[in-house]
């Protein structure tokens, strides 16, 4: 199991981790198979989406906050129930295809860690399975 | 492929299945790799979220019901379209990392079966892939 | 890595790809393990849900459009931010169990490509990992 460290800078943020994932694959010389990225936190998730236009990430973040507001009918006293809900909506796991030591992404795809309750120091775990 | 049996007790509920998953890993002597948990039902999903404070699960359940109400613009005659929608939002599959026969979870993480149209007798499937 | 081609016919649509997945498994003689289906597009996702009554797919599509409207507080100029948001909510990856060269699905389950910004020519990628 390998680890990626991330320091987030605001409460809600999508951090592009594509380069870290690529570096990890090279360093471990993983050839062909599937890579599981896993977030061990309960107020953060992993997703894949467009990275070319930063407005896409802005639109996702702003509209997810609208769908699941920070303040609402919540009993959990830490004040971050919205982050827990969004974590289950996006999911803490992300599967990726690896071929010839390259992560296979579509033209516009980048891999993002979704911070829903930052800023915090976060880590992601990774496990490779050969095909 | 292995199976976990769950009996749910209400229409919407998140059942902590972490101990069942741990037991299954030990019984099968799975060492290091990834575990796919898969829900073969179309009105239930699997997620990972906080298990320490039961209010988190309450907040998730109550607010998902608010986002996707039980009654609405639905044509499906069984009256459970909300459950189908929530199933695709949370997803029927969950990937987990296994190391030294232990499922790797963050400090606050527990594995939950999400019942969206209970009470019912449910089963989950599991497949282990070595790393 | 294998590829499935799909041509979608409308802006929002769920295309049943179960038969294509089954055919791919047979042609490659994949025995037992897990299959990762991966969508390399940023405005389309993969899910598993009920395929028996077409009203379920209609209810999912209509209500996801209500949750994440086509027009709203979006800055991305391509006019498809709703599709990007729904992609991260449903997820671009789907894991499936394969046993004896059969994809293991529940009684009512079918595998769907979710088009959120069609009509377009789409492709899905697949990677098999033995168990």
Short mmCIF file of C-alpha atoms in Angstrom, two decimals, chain A:
data_model
loop_
_atom_site.label_atom_id
_atom_site.label_comp_id
_atom_site.label_asym_id
_atom_site.label_seq_id
_atom_site.Cartn_x
_atom_site.Cartn_y
_atom_site.Cartn_z
CA UNK A 1 0.00 0.00 0.00
CA UNK A 2 1.30 3.47 -0.92
CA UNK A 3 0.40 6.91 0.35
CA UNK A 4 -0.10 10.35 -1.20
CA UNK A 5 0.04 13.41 1.08
CA UNK A 6 -2.15 16.46 0.37
CA UNK A 7 -2.48 19.74 2.22
CA UNK A 8 -5.72 21.52 1.38
CA UNK A 9 -6.16 25.27 1.70
CA UNK A 10 -9.87 25.94 2.05
CA UNK A 11 -13.04 24.30 3.32
CA UNK A 12 -14.21 23.03 -0.07
CA UNK A 13 -11.71 22.40 -2.80
CA UNK A 14 -10.82 19.94 -5.56
CA UNK A 15 -7.09 19.26 -5.65
CA UNK A 16 -5.62 17.85 -8.88
CA UNK A 17 -3.55 14.80 -7.83
CA UNK A 18 -2.91 13.42 -11.33
CA UNK A 19 0.83 14.14 -11.27
CA UNK A 20 1.25 12.49 -7.86
CA UNK A 21 -0.57 9.39 -9.11
CA UNK A 22 1.60 9.25 -12.25
CA UNK A 23 4.78 9.60 -10.18
CA UNK A 24 3.68 6.83 -7.81
CA UNK A 25 3.04 4.45 -10.72
CA UNK A 26 6.49 5.10 -12.19
CA UNK A 27 8.29 4.82 -8.85
CA UNK A 28 6.68 1.47 -8.15
CA UNK A 29 7.09 0.26 -11.74
CA UNK A 30 3.47 -0.89 -11.88
CA UNK A 31 2.86 -2.19 -15.41
CA UNK A 32 -0.68 -3.16 -16.43
CA UNK A 33 -3.69 -3.58 -14.18
CA UNK A 34 -5.94 -1.44 -12.04
CA UNK A 35 -5.11 1.10 -9.36
CA UNK A 36 -7.38 1.64 -6.37
CA UNK A 37 -7.14 5.11 -4.85
CA UNK A 38 -8.75 5.19 -1.43
CA UNK A 39 -9.48 8.10 0.91
CA UNK A 40 -9.30 7.09 4.60
CA UNK A 41 -11.07 10.29 5.69
CA UNK A 42 -14.84 10.65 6.11
CA UNK A 43 -15.10 14.23 4.88
CA UNK A 44 -13.19 13.92 1.60
CA UNK A 45 -13.62 11.91 -1.60
CA UNK A 46 -11.87 11.11 -4.87
CA UNK A 47 -13.27 11.76 -8.32
CA UNK A 48 -12.26 12.11 -11.96
CA UNK A 49 -13.51 15.08 -13.97
CA UNK A 50 -12.44 17.83 -16.34
CA UNK A 51 -9.24 19.63 -15.43
CA UNK A 52 -8.71 21.88 -18.46
CA UNK A 53 -11.13 24.67 -17.55
CA UNK A 54 -10.96 25.52 -13.82
CA UNK A 55 -14.58 26.72 -14.03
CA UNK A 56 -15.71 23.08 -14.13
CA UNK A 57 -14.24 22.41 -10.68
CA UNK A 58 -15.71 25.73 -9.49
CA UNK A 59 -19.16 24.76 -10.83
CA UNK A 60 -19.01 21.33 -9.19
CA UNK A 61 -17.93 22.74 -5.82
CA UNK A 62 -20.45 25.61 -5.77
CA UNK A 63 -23.39 23.49 -6.88
CA UNK A 64 -22.64 20.58 -4.54
CA UNK A 65 -22.67 23.16 -1.72
CA UNK A 66 -26.07 24.31 -2.95
CA UNK A 67 -27.39 20.74 -3.05
CA UNK A 68 -25.96 19.85 0.37
CA UNK A 69 -25.67 23.12 2.35
CA UNK A 70 -23.14 23.61 5.13
CA UNK A 71 -25.91 24.43 7.62
CA UNK A 72 -29.20 22.55 7.73
CA UNK A 73 -31.10 19.77 9.51
CA UNK A 74 -27.99 18.24 11.06
CA UNK A 75 -27.57 16.73 14.56
CA UNK A 76 -23.86 15.83 14.34
CA UNK A 77 -22.19 18.43 16.57
CA UNK A 78 -18.98 18.89 14.56
CA UNK A 79 -20.84 21.03 12.00
CA UNK A 80 -19.56 19.06 9.01
CA UNK A 81 -22.45 16.75 8.18
CA UNK A 82 -22.59 18.26 4.70
CA UNK A 83 -19.05 17.00 4.14
CA UNK A 84 -19.98 13.48 5.28
CA UNK A 85 -22.96 13.44 2.89
CA UNK A 86 -20.93 14.66 -0.08
CA UNK A 87 -18.26 12.06 0.71
CA UNK A 88 -20.77 9.24 0.23
CA UNK A 89 -22.19 10.89 -2.91
CA UNK A 90 -18.78 11.09 -4.63
CA UNK A 91 -17.34 8.03 -2.92
CA UNK A 92 -14.03 7.53 -1.10
CA UNK A 93 -12.69 5.09 -3.72
CA UNK A 94 -11.63 5.59 -7.32
CA UNK A 95 -10.53 2.86 -9.71
CA UNK A 96 -8.15 3.66 -12.56
CA UNK A 97 -6.75 1.62 -15.43
CA UNK A 98 -2.96 1.34 -15.74
CA UNK A 99 -1.32 0.24 -19.01
CA UNK A 100 2.44 0.19 -19.64
CA UNK A 101 3.00 2.16 -16.42
CA UNK A 102 0.64 4.95 -17.54
CA UNK A 103 -2.67 5.81 -15.92
CA UNK A 104 -5.27 5.74 -18.69
CA UNK A 105 -7.28 8.96 -18.67
CA UNK A 106 -9.59 10.52 -21.24
CA UNK A 107 -8.47 13.69 -23.02
CA UNK A 108 -10.00 16.07 -20.48
CA UNK A 109 -9.81 13.88 -17.38
CA UNK A 110 -7.79 14.69 -14.28
CA UNK A 111 -7.89 12.93 -10.90
CA UNK A 112 -9.09 15.07 -7.98
CA UNK A 113 -9.11 14.81 -4.23
CA UNK A 114 -12.32 16.50 -3.09
CA UNK A 115 -11.87 18.35 0.18
CA UNK A 116 -15.25 18.96 1.82
CA UNK A 117 -14.15 20.08 5.31
CA UNK A 118 -10.73 21.71 5.07
CA UNK A 119 -8.25 23.08 5.30
CA UNK A 120 -6.59 19.89 6.55
CA UNK A 121 -3.59 17.64 6.02
CA UNK A 122 -4.90 14.64 4.14
CA UNK A 123 -3.50 11.36 2.90
CA UNK A 124 -4.72 8.98 0.23
CA UNK A 125 -3.92 5.30 0.00
CA UNK A 126 -3.23 3.35 -3.19
CA UNK A 127 -3.22 -0.36 -4.00
CA UNK A 128 -2.25 -1.82 -7.39
CA UNK A 129 -3.72 -5.03 -8.78
CA UNK A 130 -2.11 -6.56 -11.89
CA UNK A 131 -4.42 -7.59 -14.72
#
